[in-house]
Coordinates of C-alpha atoms in Angstrom, one line a residue:
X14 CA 310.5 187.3 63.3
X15 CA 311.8 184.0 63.5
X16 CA 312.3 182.8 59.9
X17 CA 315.8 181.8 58.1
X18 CA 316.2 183.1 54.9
X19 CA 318.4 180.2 54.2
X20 CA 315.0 177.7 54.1
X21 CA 314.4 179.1 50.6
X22 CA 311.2 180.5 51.0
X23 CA 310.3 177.9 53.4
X24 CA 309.2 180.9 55.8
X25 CA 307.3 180.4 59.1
X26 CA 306.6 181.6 61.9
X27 CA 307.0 180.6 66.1
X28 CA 303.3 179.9 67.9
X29 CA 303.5 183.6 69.0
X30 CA 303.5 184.7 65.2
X31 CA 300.5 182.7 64.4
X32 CA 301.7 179.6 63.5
X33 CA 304.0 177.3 61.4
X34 CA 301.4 179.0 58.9
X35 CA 303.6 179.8 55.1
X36 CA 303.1 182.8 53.1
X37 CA 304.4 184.4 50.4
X38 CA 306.7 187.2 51.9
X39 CA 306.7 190.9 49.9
X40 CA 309.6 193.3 49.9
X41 CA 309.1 195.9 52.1
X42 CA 311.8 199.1 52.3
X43 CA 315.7 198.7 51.7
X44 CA 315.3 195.1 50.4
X45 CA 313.5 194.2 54.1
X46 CA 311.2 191.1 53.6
X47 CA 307.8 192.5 54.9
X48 CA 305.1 190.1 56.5
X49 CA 301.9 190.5 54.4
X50 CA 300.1 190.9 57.3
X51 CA 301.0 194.1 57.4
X52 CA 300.0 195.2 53.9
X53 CA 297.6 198.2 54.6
X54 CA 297.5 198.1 58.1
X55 CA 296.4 200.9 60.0
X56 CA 297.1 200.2 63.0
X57 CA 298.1 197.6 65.7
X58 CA 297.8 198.1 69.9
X59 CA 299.6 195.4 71.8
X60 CA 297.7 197.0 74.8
X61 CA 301.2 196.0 76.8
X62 CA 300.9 199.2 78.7
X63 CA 300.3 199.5 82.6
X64 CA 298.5 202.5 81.8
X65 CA 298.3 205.8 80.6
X66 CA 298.5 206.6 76.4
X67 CA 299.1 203.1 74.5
X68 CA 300.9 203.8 71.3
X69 CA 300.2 201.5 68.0
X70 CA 303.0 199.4 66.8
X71 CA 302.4 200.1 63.3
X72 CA 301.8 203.5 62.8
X73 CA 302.6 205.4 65.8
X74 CA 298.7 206.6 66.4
X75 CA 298.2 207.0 70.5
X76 CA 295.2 206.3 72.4
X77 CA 294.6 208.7 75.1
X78 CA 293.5 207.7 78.5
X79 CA 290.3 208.9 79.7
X80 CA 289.8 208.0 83.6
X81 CA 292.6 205.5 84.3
X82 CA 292.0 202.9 81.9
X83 CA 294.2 200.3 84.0
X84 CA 295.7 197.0 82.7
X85 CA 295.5 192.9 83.3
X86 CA 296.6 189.6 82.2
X87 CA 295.7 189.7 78.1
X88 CA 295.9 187.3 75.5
X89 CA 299.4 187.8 75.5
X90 CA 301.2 189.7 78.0
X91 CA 298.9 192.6 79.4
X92 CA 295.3 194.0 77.9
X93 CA 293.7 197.5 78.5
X94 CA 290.9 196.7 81.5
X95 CA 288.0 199.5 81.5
X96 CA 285.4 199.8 84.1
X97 CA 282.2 201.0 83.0
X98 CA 281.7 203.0 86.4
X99 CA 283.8 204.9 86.2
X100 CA 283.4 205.5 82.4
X101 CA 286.8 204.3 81.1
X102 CA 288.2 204.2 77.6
X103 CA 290.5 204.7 74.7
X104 CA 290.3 207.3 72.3
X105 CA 292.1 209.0 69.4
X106 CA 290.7 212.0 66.6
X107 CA 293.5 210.7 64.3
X108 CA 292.3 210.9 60.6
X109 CA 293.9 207.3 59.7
X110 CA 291.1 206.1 62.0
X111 CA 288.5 207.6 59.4
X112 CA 287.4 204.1 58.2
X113 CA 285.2 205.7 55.9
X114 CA 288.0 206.4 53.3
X115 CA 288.3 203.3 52.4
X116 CA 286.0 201.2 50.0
X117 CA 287.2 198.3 52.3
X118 CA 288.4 197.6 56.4
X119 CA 288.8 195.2 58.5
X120 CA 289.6 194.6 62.4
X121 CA 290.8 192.4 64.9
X122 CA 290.0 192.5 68.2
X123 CA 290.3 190.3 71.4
X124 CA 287.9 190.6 74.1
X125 CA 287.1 189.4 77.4
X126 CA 283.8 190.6 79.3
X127 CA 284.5 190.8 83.4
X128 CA 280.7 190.4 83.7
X129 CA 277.6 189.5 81.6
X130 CA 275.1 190.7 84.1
X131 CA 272.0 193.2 84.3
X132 CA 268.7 194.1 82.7
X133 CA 267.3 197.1 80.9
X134 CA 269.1 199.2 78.2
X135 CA 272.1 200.6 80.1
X136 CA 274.1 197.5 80.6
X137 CA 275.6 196.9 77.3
X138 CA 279.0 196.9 76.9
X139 CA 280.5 199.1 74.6
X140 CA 283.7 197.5 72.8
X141 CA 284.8 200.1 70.3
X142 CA 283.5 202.6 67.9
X143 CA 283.9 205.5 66.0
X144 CA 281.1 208.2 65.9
X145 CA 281.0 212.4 65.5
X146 CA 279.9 213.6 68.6
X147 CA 279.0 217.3 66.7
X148 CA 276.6 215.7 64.4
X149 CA 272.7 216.1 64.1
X150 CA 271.5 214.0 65.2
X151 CA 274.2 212.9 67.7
X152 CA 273.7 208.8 66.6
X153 CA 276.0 209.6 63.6
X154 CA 278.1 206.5 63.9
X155 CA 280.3 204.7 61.7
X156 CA 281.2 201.7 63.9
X157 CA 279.5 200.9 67.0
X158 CA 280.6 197.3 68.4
X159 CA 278.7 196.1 71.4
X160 CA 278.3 192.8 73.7
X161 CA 274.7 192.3 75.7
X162 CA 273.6 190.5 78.9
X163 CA 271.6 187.7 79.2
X164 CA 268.8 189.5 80.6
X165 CA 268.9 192.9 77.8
X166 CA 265.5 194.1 77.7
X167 CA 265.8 193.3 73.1
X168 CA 266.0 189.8 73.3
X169 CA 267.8 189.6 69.7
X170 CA 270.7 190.8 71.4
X171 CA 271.5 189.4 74.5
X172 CA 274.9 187.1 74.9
X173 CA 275.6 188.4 71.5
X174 CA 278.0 190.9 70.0
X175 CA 276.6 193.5 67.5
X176 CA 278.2 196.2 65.0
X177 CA 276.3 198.5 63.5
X178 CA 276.4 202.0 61.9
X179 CA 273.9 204.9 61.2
X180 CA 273.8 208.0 59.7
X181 CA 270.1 209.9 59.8
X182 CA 268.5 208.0 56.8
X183 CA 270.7 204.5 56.9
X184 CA 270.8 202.2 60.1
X185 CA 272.3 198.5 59.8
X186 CA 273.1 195.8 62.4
X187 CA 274.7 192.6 62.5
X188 CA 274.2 190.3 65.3
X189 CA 276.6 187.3 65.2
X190 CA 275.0 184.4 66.4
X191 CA 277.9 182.9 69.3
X192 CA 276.7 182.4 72.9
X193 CA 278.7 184.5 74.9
X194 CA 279.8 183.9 78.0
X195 CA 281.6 186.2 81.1
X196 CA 285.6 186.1 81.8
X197 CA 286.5 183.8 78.3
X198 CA 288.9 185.7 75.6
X199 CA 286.8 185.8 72.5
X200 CA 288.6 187.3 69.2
X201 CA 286.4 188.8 66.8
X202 CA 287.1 189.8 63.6
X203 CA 284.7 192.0 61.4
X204 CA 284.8 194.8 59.1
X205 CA 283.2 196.6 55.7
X206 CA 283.8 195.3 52.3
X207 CA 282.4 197.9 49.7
X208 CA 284.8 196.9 47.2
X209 CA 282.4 195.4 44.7
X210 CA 278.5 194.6 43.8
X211 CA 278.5 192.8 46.9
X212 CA 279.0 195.1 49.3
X213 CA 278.5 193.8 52.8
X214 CA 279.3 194.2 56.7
X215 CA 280.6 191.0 57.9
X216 CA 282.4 189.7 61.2
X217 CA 283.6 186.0 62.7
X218 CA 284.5 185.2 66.2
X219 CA 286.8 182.7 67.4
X220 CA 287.7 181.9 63.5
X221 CA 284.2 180.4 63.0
X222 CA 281.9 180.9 59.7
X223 CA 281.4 184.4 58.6
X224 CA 278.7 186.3 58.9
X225 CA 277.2 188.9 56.8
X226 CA 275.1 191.5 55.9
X227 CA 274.2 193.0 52.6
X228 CA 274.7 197.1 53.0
X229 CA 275.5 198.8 50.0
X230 CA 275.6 202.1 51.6
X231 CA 278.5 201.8 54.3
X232 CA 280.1 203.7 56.9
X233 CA 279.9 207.3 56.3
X234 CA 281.2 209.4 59.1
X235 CA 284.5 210.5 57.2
X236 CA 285.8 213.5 59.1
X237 CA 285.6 215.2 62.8
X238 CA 285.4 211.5 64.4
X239 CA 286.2 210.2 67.8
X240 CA 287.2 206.3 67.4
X241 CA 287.9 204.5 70.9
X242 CA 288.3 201.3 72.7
X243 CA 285.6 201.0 75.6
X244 CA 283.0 203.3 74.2
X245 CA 281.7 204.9 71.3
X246 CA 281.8 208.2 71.9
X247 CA 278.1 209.8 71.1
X248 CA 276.1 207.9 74.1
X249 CA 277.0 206.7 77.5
X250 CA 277.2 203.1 77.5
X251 CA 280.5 201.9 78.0
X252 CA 282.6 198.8 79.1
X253 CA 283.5 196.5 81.9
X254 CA 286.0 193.5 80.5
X255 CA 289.6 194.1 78.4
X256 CA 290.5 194.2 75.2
X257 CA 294.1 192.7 73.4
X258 CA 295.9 192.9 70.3
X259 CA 293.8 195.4 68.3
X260 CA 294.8 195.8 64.4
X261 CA 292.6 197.8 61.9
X262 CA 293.6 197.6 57.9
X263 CA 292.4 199.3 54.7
X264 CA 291.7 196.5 53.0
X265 CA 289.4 192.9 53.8
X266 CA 292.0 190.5 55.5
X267 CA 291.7 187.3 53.9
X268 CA 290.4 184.0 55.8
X269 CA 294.2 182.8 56.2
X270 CA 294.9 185.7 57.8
X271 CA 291.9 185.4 60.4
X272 CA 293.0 182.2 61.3
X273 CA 296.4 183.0 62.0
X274 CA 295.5 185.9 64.1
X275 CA 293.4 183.4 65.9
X276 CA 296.2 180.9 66.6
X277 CA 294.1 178.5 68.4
X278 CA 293.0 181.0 71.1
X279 CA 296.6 181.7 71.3
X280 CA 296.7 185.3 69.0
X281 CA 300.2 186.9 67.8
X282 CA 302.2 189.6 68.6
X283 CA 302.7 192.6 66.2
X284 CA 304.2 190.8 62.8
X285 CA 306.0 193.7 61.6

């Protein structure tokens, strides 16, 4: 992890592990000094894979493979590459992916779009979600993540990333307000924070200011989900671009935190 216990709680890490950026370590199992990055954490994909099933770091949860969801050059070493052809992506039914459960989550998630082109409604890109696809109606979704072209046919949306969630009486959206543009890494981090009075969806990219939406309702798809990289799983819009270095927790990561998983556009391997 490179630290010396020796330095007497002078603990920091290399540029891979975010930083020279000091925190307060926690004691983890046996006496082990546990990052606090990792305090309820999910999960975390390197995405290192060539391809097949990638396996999280942190908890062991696998992402299946559906249609040869190949690999290139990530962030850091290799990231998933989907091609929205041929209707790639990442999935997993695993219940610790039921966001739902928790009054509070968070995500981080690097992303780079091959291509930023077309028109109409069917050339979104779909980053990640996590939706029932048995429910009535079928747009039961409690995380939907999307980028849009210049040209999208709702002009609120295009170069912009949105999340959103709906159940049949509740719909929300969040539309963060940076320019995209085609093959650039962009690391977005977002998530629900229903912890207090002020509950609220919120989400920064690229360590900027955070944006946010009242939403006192939240997320609500607890059970029978399908969460995935490269889709969400109730319609047919899905990805063309790669994502790196994706970490979910149970709790709101803190602005420190963001801005060490940022690393100057350089990100950080798994701290655990």
């Amino acid at each position: 992890m490179g630290f010396s216990a020796a330095q007497g709680g002078g603990i920091g890490f290399d540029s891979a592990q975010g930083g020279a950026l000091g925190f307060a370590p926690s004691q983890g199992p046996g006496g082990v000094v546990a990052d606090p990055l990792t305090v309820d954490m999910i999960e975390w994909w390197e995405m290192d894979e060539v391809s097949g099933v990638r396996t999280g770091a942190k908890a062991g949860i696998t992402l299946s493979d559906v249609n040869t969801v190949t690999s290139d050059t990530g962030v850091i070493s290799l990231a998933s590459e989907y091609v929205s052809a041929n209707s790639e992506r990442l999935t997993t039914t695993d219940s610790l992916m039921a966001l739902a459960g928790h009054s509070a989550w968070s995500a981080s998630v690097w992303v780079y779009f091959d291509s930023l082109s077309g028109s109409g409604t069917g050339n979104a890109h779909s980053i990640m979600g996590r939706a029932n696809p048995s429910a009535t109606p079928a747009n039961v979704t409690e995380l939907a993540v999307q980028a849009f072209p210049a040209s999208y046919s709702y002009a609120p949306y295009r170069n912009r990333i949105v999340w959103w969630h709906y159940t049949t009486t509740h719909y929300r959206e969040l539309v963060y307000s940076t320019t995209l543009s085609a093959t650039t890494w962009y690391h977005v981090a977002m998530g629900y924070d229903g912890s207090d009075t002020g509950a609220e969806m919120w989400m920064t990219i690229n360590d900027g200011t955070v944006q946010t939406l009242s939403d006192s309702t939240g997320p609500t798809v607890a059970s029978a989900g399908v969460f995935g990289f490269g889709n969400v799983e109730n319609n047919v819009i899905y990805m063309t671009g790669r994502t790196d270095l994706d970490a979910f927790w149970s709790r709101r990561i803190t602005a420190a935190e963001i801005t060490r998983l940022y690393n100057s556009g350089a990100g950080m391997v798994y701290p655990g």
